[in-house]
């Protein structure tokens, strides 16, 4: 048999090196991953056979076998599922065909990410075999094809592939994964040890798993679909292990929903909320991954009609009693039964999240930190569930470090306050330092700090909540005088504006011209000299920057420059204008505009002029 030598994709080589050095705390998970892959292969062939029954013909019964060979020090996991041809072996075992994989592996390699549990999400749990094997041989024949292929590797940068032999007819379809067990892993050649691993991790798999050693063969799992059992008969450990199987995950599930709908439409759902955020959660190519079954027969991994996009982090399955077994993926798109199932699943999930939010606020806060930005997409996209999602939403605010709900915020609003104030920013740290917050902080008025890109879209789309409009603190017209603040804040009278402030404002308008829309005296500034705000009716500043970065708009619209009339710098400039020092005030005006832009996280369009003006102003200050 002639073998061709090929190299792994760069990410695979690096990942294999990490895996080989005991990435997982429990090496036994390699067997769980291989058995899960075998089960998936059988599920996929069962679905294909609905329209191509000849693929099963004389071998209709699916099975998985785990064979121990003490003499040759090998452990083999076999299935009679869909199998792989040459191209499949290369693409599935030599490449990580997932978006963002290169960046993920680089983060692992550099020790920047400790979330090694994410590896299962890339469909590469197969590589866990190299934790216990110094060589892995995969022999496979794809259903409906006559040629078998063999893939061999020691996990050190290369693999070999060539033609192979498997039994003829449909009895030859499927895959054998043979592990040549390392000396330090020979515990996985002991029958009792292997049996206990299968029972622990794979008892829920709805196919018989046979353990073979020599001439003895025994079934070691219940081979009954876990979701068909009654909830009192299922332990937390069994739910966890099924989550690991169905999601190819290594973390603990944050939440487990097991429900059955009966009536006009019957279906069972077993849905999990992960604890760890998927690495590619916000990648455009990411699909929702709730599996669809019909009468215990697998139909598809990615049924986009089963869940809205804003619940794409959920794992698990739905098993319908009413959909036809031979339903195609095209037929799923406008199926009224599936639409009803979708409504029911979404309702169950939202009710579950509401309960956890009320009874376990700390646990819910951890969930929100992982998946809140995705749920906020639903506020923007899904009018039907908008109000429910707004009640589930949690936010950072100027009130403290804890997450707050809109109900919390409304309960703390000040007398005379008619709006829900918010500020968007690139990060929580940057937003909390914004000079635009100064006046609100001084009066004890709470401001929501929104740092997810989707915040720029859902807030204007919603407009108001419980009769209170959302208002950005970066817009003109702060209206702070009409709000009764904290007692101490109201007792403290604002400093009067400097003498000659009107002349300074007029001078700055003439100097800065078309670079600004207006210069105004600020209500919101207490410590800073200047800040930029969007005029009423203009686009929010952060949204404008985002659109410019993505080349949706050519240039930023001129903003309003607000000045703090009592600030020492502004007072000095007002005095300088009256003294006829126009050139110095002009340089200082440009510097203040650049300062306001820098505070907004913008880059200066002309840093050379900025440096020159700064030098001129400093030289006059110390001369």
Coordinates of C-alpha atoms in Angstrom, one line a residue:
X1 CA 0.0 0.0 0.0
X2 CA 1.5 3.3 -1.1
X3 CA 1.2 6.1 1.4
X4 CA 1.4 9.8 0.7
X5 CA 3.0 12.1 3.3
X6 CA 1.3 15.5 4.0
X7 CA 1.7 18.2 6.6
X8 CA -0.8 19.4 9.1
X9 CA -2.2 22.9 8.9
X10 CA -0.1 25.1 11.1
X11 CA -2.8 25.5 13.8
X12 CA -3.2 21.7 14.0
X13 CA 0.5 21.1 14.6
X14 CA 0.6 23.7 17.4
X15 CA -2.7 22.4 18.9
X16 CA -1.4 18.8 18.9
X17 CA 1.8 19.8 20.7
X18 CA -0.4 21.5 23.4
X19 CA -2.7 18.4 23.6
X20 CA 0.1 16.0 23.8
X21 CA 1.4 17.7 26.9
X22 CA -1.7 16.9 29.0
X23 CA -3.9 19.7 28.1
X24 CA -6.9 18.1 29.9
X25 CA -6.9 17.3 33.6
X26 CA -8.6 14.0 32.9
X27 CA -7.0 12.0 30.0
X28 CA -9.9 9.7 29.9
X29 CA -11.9 12.2 27.9
X30 CA -10.2 11.0 24.8
X31 CA -12.4 8.0 24.8
X32 CA -15.5 10.1 25.3
X33 CA -14.6 12.2 22.3
X34 CA -13.9 9.2 20.0
X35 CA -17.2 7.5 21.0
X36 CA -19.1 10.8 20.5
X37 CA -17.6 11.1 17.0
X38 CA -18.6 7.6 16.2
X39 CA -22.2 8.3 17.4
X40 CA -22.3 11.5 15.3
X41 CA -21.2 9.5 12.2
X42 CA -24.0 7.0 12.7
X43 CA -26.5 9.8 13.2
X44 CA -25.5 11.5 10.0
X45 CA -25.8 8.2 8.0
X46 CA -29.2 7.5 9.5
X47 CA -30.4 10.9 8.2
X48 CA -28.9 10.3 4.7
X49 CA -30.5 6.9 4.5
X50 CA -34.0 8.5 4.7
X51 CA -33.6 9.6 1.1
X52 CA -31.0 7.0 0.1
X53 CA -32.0 3.8 1.8
X54 CA -29.5 1.8 -0.3
X55 CA -26.7 3.2 1.9
X56 CA -27.9 0.8 4.7
X57 CA -29.3 -2.1 2.7
X58 CA -27.8 -5.3 4.2
X59 CA -26.3 -3.6 7.3
X60 CA -29.2 -1.5 8.8
X61 CA -28.2 -1.8 12.5
X62 CA -25.9 0.9 13.8
X63 CA -23.3 0.1 16.4
X64 CA -20.1 1.2 18.1
X65 CA -17.3 -1.1 19.2
X66 CA -14.4 -0.5 21.5
X67 CA -11.7 -3.2 21.1
X68 CA -8.8 -3.9 23.4
X69 CA -5.7 -5.6 22.0
X70 CA -3.3 -6.3 24.9
X71 CA -0.7 -8.0 22.7
X72 CA -0.4 -5.1 20.3
X73 CA -1.0 -2.4 22.9
X74 CA -3.9 -0.9 20.9
X75 CA -7.3 0.4 21.6
X76 CA -9.7 0.7 18.6
X77 CA -13.0 2.6 18.4
X78 CA -15.1 1.4 15.4
X79 CA -18.5 2.5 14.0
X80 CA -20.5 1.6 10.9
X81 CA -21.6 5.2 10.3
X82 CA -21.1 7.5 7.4
X83 CA -17.3 7.0 7.0
X84 CA -14.8 9.2 5.3
X85 CA -13.0 9.3 2.0
X86 CA -9.6 10.7 1.2
X87 CA -10.7 14.3 1.1
X88 CA -12.7 14.0 4.3
X89 CA -9.8 12.5 6.2
X90 CA -7.5 15.4 5.1
X91 CA -10.1 18.1 5.8
X92 CA -11.4 16.7 9.1
X93 CA -8.1 15.4 10.6
X94 CA -5.5 17.7 9.1
X95 CA -7.3 21.1 9.3
X96 CA -9.3 23.1 11.8
X97 CA -12.0 24.3 9.5
X98 CA -13.5 26.9 11.9
X99 CA -13.3 30.6 11.7
X100 CA -11.0 32.2 14.2
X101 CA -9.1 29.0 14.9
X102 CA -5.7 30.5 14.2
X103 CA -6.2 33.3 16.7
X104 CA -7.6 30.8 19.3
X105 CA -4.6 28.4 19.0
X106 CA -2.2 31.3 19.1
X107 CA -3.8 32.4 22.4
X108 CA -3.5 28.9 23.8
X109 CA 0.1 28.6 22.6
X110 CA 1.1 31.9 24.3
X111 CA -0.7 31.0 27.5
X112 CA -3.1 33.9 27.1
X113 CA -6.2 31.8 27.3
X114 CA -6.9 29.3 30.0
X115 CA -10.2 28.2 28.4
X116 CA -8.9 24.9 27.1
X117 CA -12.5 23.6 27.3
X118 CA -13.1 25.6 24.1
X119 CA -11.2 23.0 22.0
X120 CA -14.2 20.8 21.7
X121 CA -16.1 23.6 20.0
X122 CA -13.6 23.4 17.1
X123 CA -14.5 19.8 16.3
X124 CA -11.0 18.6 17.2
X125 CA -11.7 16.5 20.2
X126 CA -10.3 13.7 18.1
X127 CA -6.8 15.1 18.8
X128 CA -7.2 14.2 22.5
X129 CA -6.2 10.7 21.3
X130 CA -2.6 11.9 21.3
X131 CA -2.7 12.3 25.0
X132 CA -2.5 8.5 25.4
X133 CA -1.2 7.3 22.0
X134 CA 2.1 7.8 20.2
X135 CA 0.5 6.8 16.9
X136 CA -3.1 6.9 15.6
X137 CA -4.3 5.0 12.6
X138 CA -7.7 5.8 11.1
X139 CA -9.2 3.4 8.5
X140 CA -12.4 4.5 6.9
X141 CA -14.7 3.8 4.0
X142 CA -17.5 6.3 3.1
X143 CA -21.0 4.9 2.8
X144 CA -21.8 4.4 -0.9
X145 CA -18.2 4.3 -2.0
X146 CA -16.0 1.2 -2.6
X147 CA -12.5 2.5 -1.8
X148 CA -11.3 2.6 1.8
X149 CA -8.6 5.0 3.0
X150 CA -6.1 5.0 5.8
X151 CA -4.7 8.0 7.7
X152 CA -1.7 7.5 10.0
X153 CA 0.1 10.1 12.3
X154 CA 2.3 10.3 15.4
X155 CA 1.0 13.8 15.9
X156 CA 4.3 15.5 15.3
X157 CA 3.6 17.7 12.3
X158 CA 2.8 15.2 9.5
X159 CA 0.5 12.5 8.5
X160 CA 0.3 9.8 5.9
X161 CA -2.7 8.8 3.8
X162 CA -3.2 6.1 1.3
X163 CA -5.6 3.5 0.0
X164 CA -6.7 0.7 2.3
X165 CA -8.9 -2.4 2.5
X166 CA -12.1 -2.9 4.4
X167 CA -14.7 -5.6 4.0
X168 CA -16.9 -5.4 0.9
X169 CA -20.5 -4.3 0.6
X170 CA -22.2 -2.1 3.2
X171 CA -20.5 -4.1 6.0
X172 CA -17.3 -2.2 5.0
X173 CA -18.6 1.3 5.6
X174 CA -17.6 3.3 8.7
X175 CA -14.4 4.1 10.6
X176 CA -11.9 2.4 12.8
X177 CA -9.7 4.7 15.0
X178 CA -6.8 2.6 16.4
X179 CA -4.7 4.1 19.1
X180 CA -1.2 2.7 19.7
X181 CA -1.2 3.3 23.5
X182 CA 1.9 4.9 25.1
X183 CA 3.6 3.1 28.0
X184 CA 2.5 5.7 30.5
X185 CA -1.2 5.2 29.5
X186 CA -1.5 1.4 29.6
X187 CA -4.3 1.7 32.1
X188 CA -6.5 2.3 29.1
X189 CA -5.9 -1.3 27.9
X190 CA -7.5 -2.6 31.1
X191 CA -11.0 -3.9 30.4
X192 CA -12.5 -2.7 33.8
X193 CA -11.0 0.8 33.3
X194 CA -12.3 1.2 29.7
X195 CA -15.7 -0.2 30.7
X196 CA -16.0 2.3 33.6
X197 CA -15.1 5.2 31.3
X198 CA -17.8 4.3 28.7
X199 CA -20.4 3.8 31.5
X200 CA -19.5 7.2 33.0
X201 CA -19.2 9.3 29.9
X202 CA -21.3 7.5 27.2
X203 CA -24.1 5.6 28.9
X204 CA -26.6 8.0 27.4
X205 CA -25.7 7.4 23.8
X206 CA -28.6 5.8 22.0
X207 CA -26.6 3.2 20.2
X208 CA -25.2 -0.1 21.6
X209 CA -21.6 0.2 22.6
X210 CA -19.8 -3.1 22.6
X211 CA -16.6 -3.7 24.6
X212 CA -14.5 -6.3 22.8
X213 CA -11.5 -8.2 24.2
X214 CA -10.3 -11.3 22.5
X215 CA -13.4 -13.5 21.9
X216 CA -15.5 -11.8 24.6
X217 CA -18.0 -9.0 23.7
X218 CA -20.4 -7.2 26.0
X219 CA -22.7 -4.2 25.7
X220 CA -21.6 -1.6 28.3
X221 CA -24.2 1.2 27.9
X222 CA -28.0 1.5 28.3
X223 CA -28.4 2.6 24.6
X224 CA -31.5 4.6 25.4
X225 CA -31.8 8.2 24.4
X226 CA -31.3 10.2 27.6
X227 CA -33.9 12.8 26.7
X228 CA -36.7 10.2 26.5
X229 CA -36.2 9.2 30.2
X230 CA -38.2 10.9 32.9
X231 CA -36.4 13.7 34.7
X232 CA -36.4 12.1 38.2
X233 CA -34.5 9.1 36.7
X234 CA -31.6 11.2 35.4
X235 CA -28.8 12.4 37.7
X236 CA -27.0 15.7 37.5
X237 CA -23.9 13.8 36.4
X238 CA -25.8 12.1 33.5
X239 CA -27.1 15.5 32.3
X240 CA -23.5 16.9 32.5
X241 CA -22.1 14.0 30.6
X242 CA -24.8 14.3 27.9
X243 CA -24.0 18.0 27.6
X244 CA -20.3 17.1 27.1
X245 CA -21.4 14.7 24.3
X246 CA -23.9 16.8 22.5
X247 CA -21.9 20.0 22.7
X248 CA -18.4 18.5 22.4
X249 CA -17.7 20.6 25.4
X250 CA -15.5 20.3 28.5
X251 CA -17.1 22.9 30.8
X252 CA -19.9 22.4 33.2
X253 CA -23.4 23.4 32.0
X254 CA -24.5 26.7 33.6
X255 CA -28.1 25.7 33.1
X256 CA -30.1 22.6 32.1
X257 CA -33.6 22.7 30.7
X258 CA -35.4 19.3 30.1
X259 CA -39.0 19.7 29.0
X260 CA -41.8 17.9 27.1
X261 CA -44.6 19.6 25.2
X262 CA -47.8 17.6 24.8
X263 CA -51.0 18.5 23.0
X264 CA -51.5 19.5 19.3
X265 CA -47.7 19.4 18.9
X266 CA -45.5 17.1 20.8
X267 CA -41.8 17.5 21.3
X268 CA -39.0 17.0 23.9
X269 CA -36.3 19.5 24.5
X270 CA -33.0 19.0 26.3
X271 CA -31.2 22.4 26.2
X272 CA -28.1 23.5 27.9
X273 CA -26.6 26.9 28.7
X274 CA -22.8 26.7 28.6
X275 CA -20.6 28.2 31.4
X276 CA -17.8 29.1 29.0
X277 CA -18.4 31.6 26.2
X278 CA -17.7 30.1 22.7
X279 CA -14.6 31.5 21.1
X280 CA -16.4 32.4 17.9
X281 CA -19.6 33.7 19.5
X282 CA -19.6 36.9 17.5
X283 CA -18.1 35.6 14.3
X284 CA -20.5 36.1 11.3
X285 CA -20.2 32.5 10.2
X286 CA -21.3 31.1 13.6
X287 CA -24.5 29.1 13.4
X288 CA -26.8 28.0 16.2
X289 CA -26.1 24.5 17.2
X290 CA -29.3 23.0 18.6
X291 CA -29.7 19.6 17.1
X292 CA -33.0 18.5 15.5
X293 CA -34.3 14.9 15.9
X294 CA -37.6 13.5 14.6
X295 CA -38.8 10.4 16.6
X296 CA -35.3 9.9 17.9
X297 CA -33.8 10.1 14.4
X298 CA -31.1 12.7 13.9
X299 CA -32.0 15.3 11.2
X300 CA -29.5 18.1 11.4
X301 CA -26.9 19.8 13.6
X302 CA -27.7 23.4 12.5
X303 CA -31.4 24.0 12.1
X304 CA -31.5 27.8 11.8
X305 CA -35.3 27.8 12.1
X306 CA -35.2 26.1 15.5
X307 CA -33.8 29.1 17.4
X308 CA -33.4 32.8 16.8
X309 CA -29.9 34.0 16.2
X310 CA -29.7 35.7 19.5
X311 CA -29.9 32.3 21.3
X312 CA -27.1 30.8 19.3
X313 CA -25.0 30.0 22.4
X314 CA -27.5 27.3 23.5
X315 CA -26.5 23.6 23.1
X316 CA -28.6 20.5 23.1
X317 CA -31.5 19.1 21.0
X318 CA -35.1 19.1 20.2
X319 CA -36.9 15.8 19.3
X320 CA -40.2 16.2 17.4
X321 CA -43.0 13.7 17.2
X322 CA -44.9 15.6 14.5
X323 CA -42.4 16.4 11.8
X324 CA -42.1 13.8 8.9
X325 CA -39.0 11.7 9.1
X326 CA -38.1 12.4 5.5
X327 CA -38.2 16.2 5.9
X328 CA -35.5 18.0 4.0
X329 CA -33.5 21.0 5.2
X330 CA -35.3 23.0 2.5
X331 CA -38.7 22.0 3.8
X332 CA -37.7 23.1 7.4
X333 CA -37.5 26.7 6.4
X334 CA -41.2 27.5 6.3
X335 CA -42.6 24.6 8.3
X336 CA -45.5 25.7 10.6
X337 CA -44.8 22.9 13.1
X338 CA -41.2 24.0 13.5
X339 CA -42.3 27.6 13.9
X340 CA -44.5 26.5 16.8
X341 CA -41.7 24.5 18.3
X342 CA -39.4 27.5 18.1
X343 CA -41.9 29.6 19.9
X344 CA -42.2 27.0 22.7
X345 CA -38.4 26.6 23.1
X346 CA -37.8 30.4 23.2
X347 CA -40.5 30.8 25.8
X348 CA -39.1 28.0 28.0
X349 CA -35.6 29.5 27.8
X350 CA -36.7 33.0 28.7
X351 CA -38.8 31.8 31.6
X352 CA -35.8 29.8 32.9
X353 CA -33.5 32.8 32.6
X354 CA -36.1 35.0 34.4
X355 CA -36.2 32.5 37.3
X356 CA -32.5 32.3 37.6
X357 CA -32.2 36.1 37.5
X358 CA -34.6 36.4 40.4
X359 CA -33.4 33.6 42.5
X360 CA -29.7 33.5 41.8
X361 CA -28.6 37.0 40.9
X362 CA -24.8 36.3 41.3
X363 CA -25.1 33.2 39.0
X364 CA -27.1 35.2 36.5
X365 CA -24.5 38.0 36.5
X366 CA -21.9 35.4 35.4
X367 CA -24.3 34.3 32.6
X368 CA -24.9 37.9 31.6
X369 CA -21.2 38.7 31.4
X370 CA -20.8 35.8 28.9
X371 CA -24.0 36.1 26.8
X372 CA -25.6 39.4 27.6
X373 CA -24.3 41.1 24.4
X374 CA -26.0 38.3 22.4
X375 CA -29.3 38.7 24.1
X376 CA -29.2 42.4 23.4
X377 CA -29.2 41.5 19.7
X378 CA -32.7 40.2 20.4
X379 CA -33.8 43.5 21.8
X380 CA -32.9 45.0 18.5
X381 CA -34.0 42.3 16.2
X382 CA -37.0 40.6 17.8
X383 CA -40.0 42.9 18.5
X384 CA -42.0 40.0 20.0
X385 CA -39.5 39.4 22.8
X386 CA -38.2 42.9 23.2
X387 CA -39.9 43.7 26.4
X388 CA -39.0 40.4 28.1
X389 CA -35.4 40.8 27.1
X390 CA -35.3 44.3 28.4
X391 CA -36.4 43.0 31.8
X392 CA -33.6 40.3 31.6
X393 CA -31.0 42.9 30.6
X394 CA -28.3 43.9 33.1
X395 CA -26.0 46.9 32.8
X396 CA -22.9 48.5 34.4
X397 CA -23.6 52.0 35.7
X398 CA -22.0 54.8 37.6
X399 CA -23.9 53.6 40.7
X400 CA -21.3 51.0 41.6
X401 CA -19.6 47.8 40.5
X402 CA -22.7 45.5 40.5
X403 CA -24.9 44.9 37.4
X404 CA -28.2 46.7 37.5
X405 CA -31.5 46.0 35.8
X406 CA -33.7 48.7 34.2
X407 CA -36.1 48.2 37.2
X408 CA -33.2 49.0 39.5
X409 CA -32.4 52.1 37.6
X410 CA -36.0 53.4 37.4
X411 CA -36.3 52.9 41.2
X412 CA -33.3 55.2 41.8
X413 CA -34.3 58.0 39.4
X414 CA -34.1 61.5 40.8
X415 CA -37.0 63.9 41.2
X416 CA -37.5 65.7 37.9
X417 CA -35.6 63.1 35.9
X418 CA -37.5 62.1 32.8
X419 CA -34.9 60.1 30.9
X420 CA -32.8 57.0 31.3
X421 CA -29.3 58.4 30.8
X422 CA -26.6 56.3 29.2
X423 CA -23.1 56.6 27.8
X424 CA -21.5 54.3 25.2
X425 CA -17.8 53.6 25.1
X426 CA -15.1 51.3 23.8
X427 CA -14.6 49.8 27.3
X428 CA -16.0 50.2 30.8
X429 CA -12.8 51.9 32.0
X430 CA -12.9 54.4 29.1
X431 CA -16.6 55.2 29.6
X432 CA -16.3 55.6 33.3
X433 CA -13.6 58.3 32.9
X434 CA -15.5 60.3 30.3
X435 CA -15.7 64.0 31.2
X436 CA -19.3 64.0 29.9
X437 CA -20.3 62.2 33.2
X438 CA -19.0 64.9 35.5
X439 CA -22.2 66.9 35.9
X440 CA -24.3 63.7 36.3
X441 CA -21.9 62.4 39.0
X442 CA -21.9 65.7 40.8
X443 CA -25.7 65.5 41.2
X444 CA -25.8 61.7 41.9
X445 CA -27.7 60.9 38.7
X446 CA -27.0 57.3 37.6
X447 CA -25.8 56.7 34.1
X448 CA -25.8 53.4 32.3
X449 CA -22.3 52.5 30.9
X450 CA -22.8 50.6 27.6
X451 CA -19.7 49.0 26.0
X452 CA -21.1 46.4 23.5
X453 CA -21.2 47.4 19.8
X454 CA -24.8 46.3 19.7
X455 CA -25.7 49.0 22.2
X456 CA -25.4 51.6 19.5
X457 CA -28.3 49.9 17.6
X458 CA -30.8 48.6 20.2
X459 CA -31.0 51.8 22.3
X460 CA -32.3 54.1 19.5
X461 CA -34.4 51.2 18.2
X462 CA -36.2 50.8 21.5
X463 CA -36.4 54.5 22.3
X464 CA -38.0 54.3 25.7
X465 CA -38.8 51.9 28.5
X466 CA -41.7 52.1 31.0
X467 CA -42.5 55.6 29.8
X468 CA -38.9 56.9 30.2
X469 CA -36.9 57.7 27.1
X470 CA -33.3 56.7 26.7
X471 CA -30.9 59.7 26.3
X472 CA -27.2 59.7 25.7
X473 CA -25.1 62.0 27.9
X474 CA -23.1 62.8 24.8
X475 CA -25.9 64.8 23.3
X476 CA -26.5 68.5 23.7
X477 CA -29.0 69.8 26.2
X478 CA -28.0 68.1 29.4
X479 CA -31.1 69.5 31.2
X480 CA -29.4 69.0 34.6
X481 CA -30.9 72.1 36.2
X482 CA -34.4 70.5 36.1
X483 CA -33.3 67.5 38.1
X484 CA -33.2 67.5 41.9
X485 CA -29.9 65.8 42.8
X486 CA -28.4 64.6 46.0
X487 CA -28.9 67.0 48.9
X488 CA -25.2 67.9 49.1
X489 CA -25.0 68.5 45.4
X490 CA -28.0 70.8 45.4
X491 CA -26.6 72.8 48.3
X492 CA -23.4 73.5 46.4
X493 CA -23.9 76.4 44.0
X494 CA -22.2 76.2 40.6
X495 CA -19.3 78.4 40.0
X496 CA -20.1 81.4 37.9
X497 CA -18.8 81.6 34.3
X498 CA -15.6 83.7 33.9
X499 CA -15.9 87.3 32.8
X500 CA -15.7 87.7 29.1
X501 CA -16.9 84.2 28.4
X502 CA -19.2 85.3 25.6
X503 CA -16.3 86.9 23.7
X504 CA -14.2 83.8 24.1
X505 CA -17.0 81.6 22.7
X506 CA -17.4 83.9 19.7
X507 CA -13.6 83.9 19.1
X508 CA -13.4 80.1 19.3
X509 CA -16.3 79.8 16.8
X510 CA -14.4 82.0 14.3
X511 CA -11.1 80.2 14.9
X512 CA -12.3 76.6 14.7
X513 CA -14.8 77.3 11.9
X514 CA -16.0 74.2 10.1
X515 CA -14.1 71.8 12.5
X516 CA -17.0 72.2 15.0
X517 CA -20.7 72.7 14.7
X518 CA -20.9 75.1 17.6
X519 CA -19.2 76.2 20.9
X520 CA -21.4 76.3 23.9
X521 CA -21.2 76.8 27.7
X522 CA -21.6 73.4 29.4
X523 CA -23.9 72.3 32.1
X524 CA -22.3 68.9 32.4
X525 CA -18.6 69.7 33.0
X526 CA -17.4 70.2 36.5
X527 CA -13.7 69.3 36.4
X528 CA -12.6 69.1 32.7
X529 CA -12.2 72.2 30.5
X530 CA -13.9 70.9 27.4
X531 CA -15.8 68.0 25.9
X532 CA -17.4 67.1 22.6
X533 CA -21.1 66.3 22.3
X534 CA -23.5 65.5 19.5
X535 CA -26.1 68.0 18.7
X536 CA -29.7 67.1 19.3
X537 CA -30.9 65.1 16.3
X538 CA -27.4 64.2 15.2
X539 CA -25.9 60.7 15.2
X540 CA -24.4 59.4 18.4
X541 CA -20.7 60.0 18.4
X542 CA -19.6 56.4 19.0
X543 CA -21.9 55.1 16.4
X544 CA -20.5 57.6 13.9
X545 CA -17.0 56.4 14.7
X546 CA -18.0 52.8 14.2
X547 CA -19.6 53.5 10.8
X548 CA -16.5 55.5 9.7
X549 CA -14.2 52.7 10.7
X550 CA -16.3 50.3 8.6
X551 CA -16.3 52.8 5.8
X552 CA -20.1 53.3 6.0
X553 CA -19.6 57.0 6.2
X554 CA -16.7 59.1 4.7
X555 CA -16.1 61.5 7.6
X556 CA -17.3 62.4 11.1
X557 CA -19.9 65.1 11.3
X558 CA -18.7 68.3 13.1
X559 CA -19.7 68.1 16.8
X560 CA -20.5 70.7 19.4
X561 CA -17.6 71.8 21.6
X562 CA -18.8 72.4 25.2
X563 CA -16.6 74.5 27.5
X564 CA -16.5 74.7 31.3
X565 CA -17.0 78.4 31.9
X566 CA -15.5 78.3 35.4
X567 CA -12.4 76.2 34.6
X568 CA -9.1 78.1 35.2
X569 CA -7.9 77.5 31.7
X570 CA -11.1 78.8 30.1
X571 CA -11.1 81.8 32.5
X572 CA -7.5 82.5 31.5
X573 CA -8.4 82.3 27.8
X574 CA -11.4 84.6 28.3
X575 CA -9.1 87.2 29.9
X576 CA -6.5 86.8 27.1
X577 CA -9.1 87.5 24.4
X578 CA -10.0 90.7 26.2
X579 CA -6.2 91.6 26.4
X580 CA -5.8 91.2 22.6
X581 CA -3.7 88.0 22.7
X582 CA -5.6 86.5 19.8
X583 CA -2.8 84.3 18.3
X584 CA -2.1 82.6 21.7
X585 CA -5.9 82.0 22.3
X586 CA -6.2 80.6 18.7
X587 CA -3.5 78.0 19.4
X588 CA -5.0 77.2 22.7
X589 CA -8.5 76.8 21.1
X590 CA -7.1 74.2 18.6
X591 CA -5.3 72.4 21.5
X592 CA -8.6 72.2 23.5
X593 CA -10.4 70.8 20.5
X594 CA -7.6 68.2 20.1
X595 CA -7.8 67.4 23.8
X596 CA -11.6 66.8 23.5
X597 CA -11.0 64.5 20.5
X598 CA -8.3 62.5 22.4
X599 CA -10.7 62.1 25.4
X600 CA -13.2 60.5 22.9
X601 CA -10.5 58.0 21.9
X602 CA -10.0 59.5 18.4
X603 CA -6.7 59.8 16.7
X604 CA -5.5 63.3 15.7
X605 CA -5.7 64.0 11.9
X606 CA -2.7 66.4 12.2
X607 CA -0.3 65.4 15.1
X608 CA 2.4 67.7 13.7
X609 CA 0.3 70.8 14.0
X610 CA -0.8 69.6 17.5
X611 CA 2.8 69.3 18.6
X612 CA 3.8 72.7 17.2
X613 CA 0.9 74.5 18.9
X614 CA 1.6 72.7 22.2
X615 CA 5.2 73.9 22.0
X616 CA 4.1 77.5 21.3
X617 CA 1.7 77.6 24.2
X618 CA 4.2 76.1 26.6
X619 CA 6.9 78.6 25.5
X620 CA 4.5 81.5 26.2
X621 CA 3.5 80.0 29.5
X622 CA 7.1 79.9 30.8
X623 CA 8.5 83.0 29.2

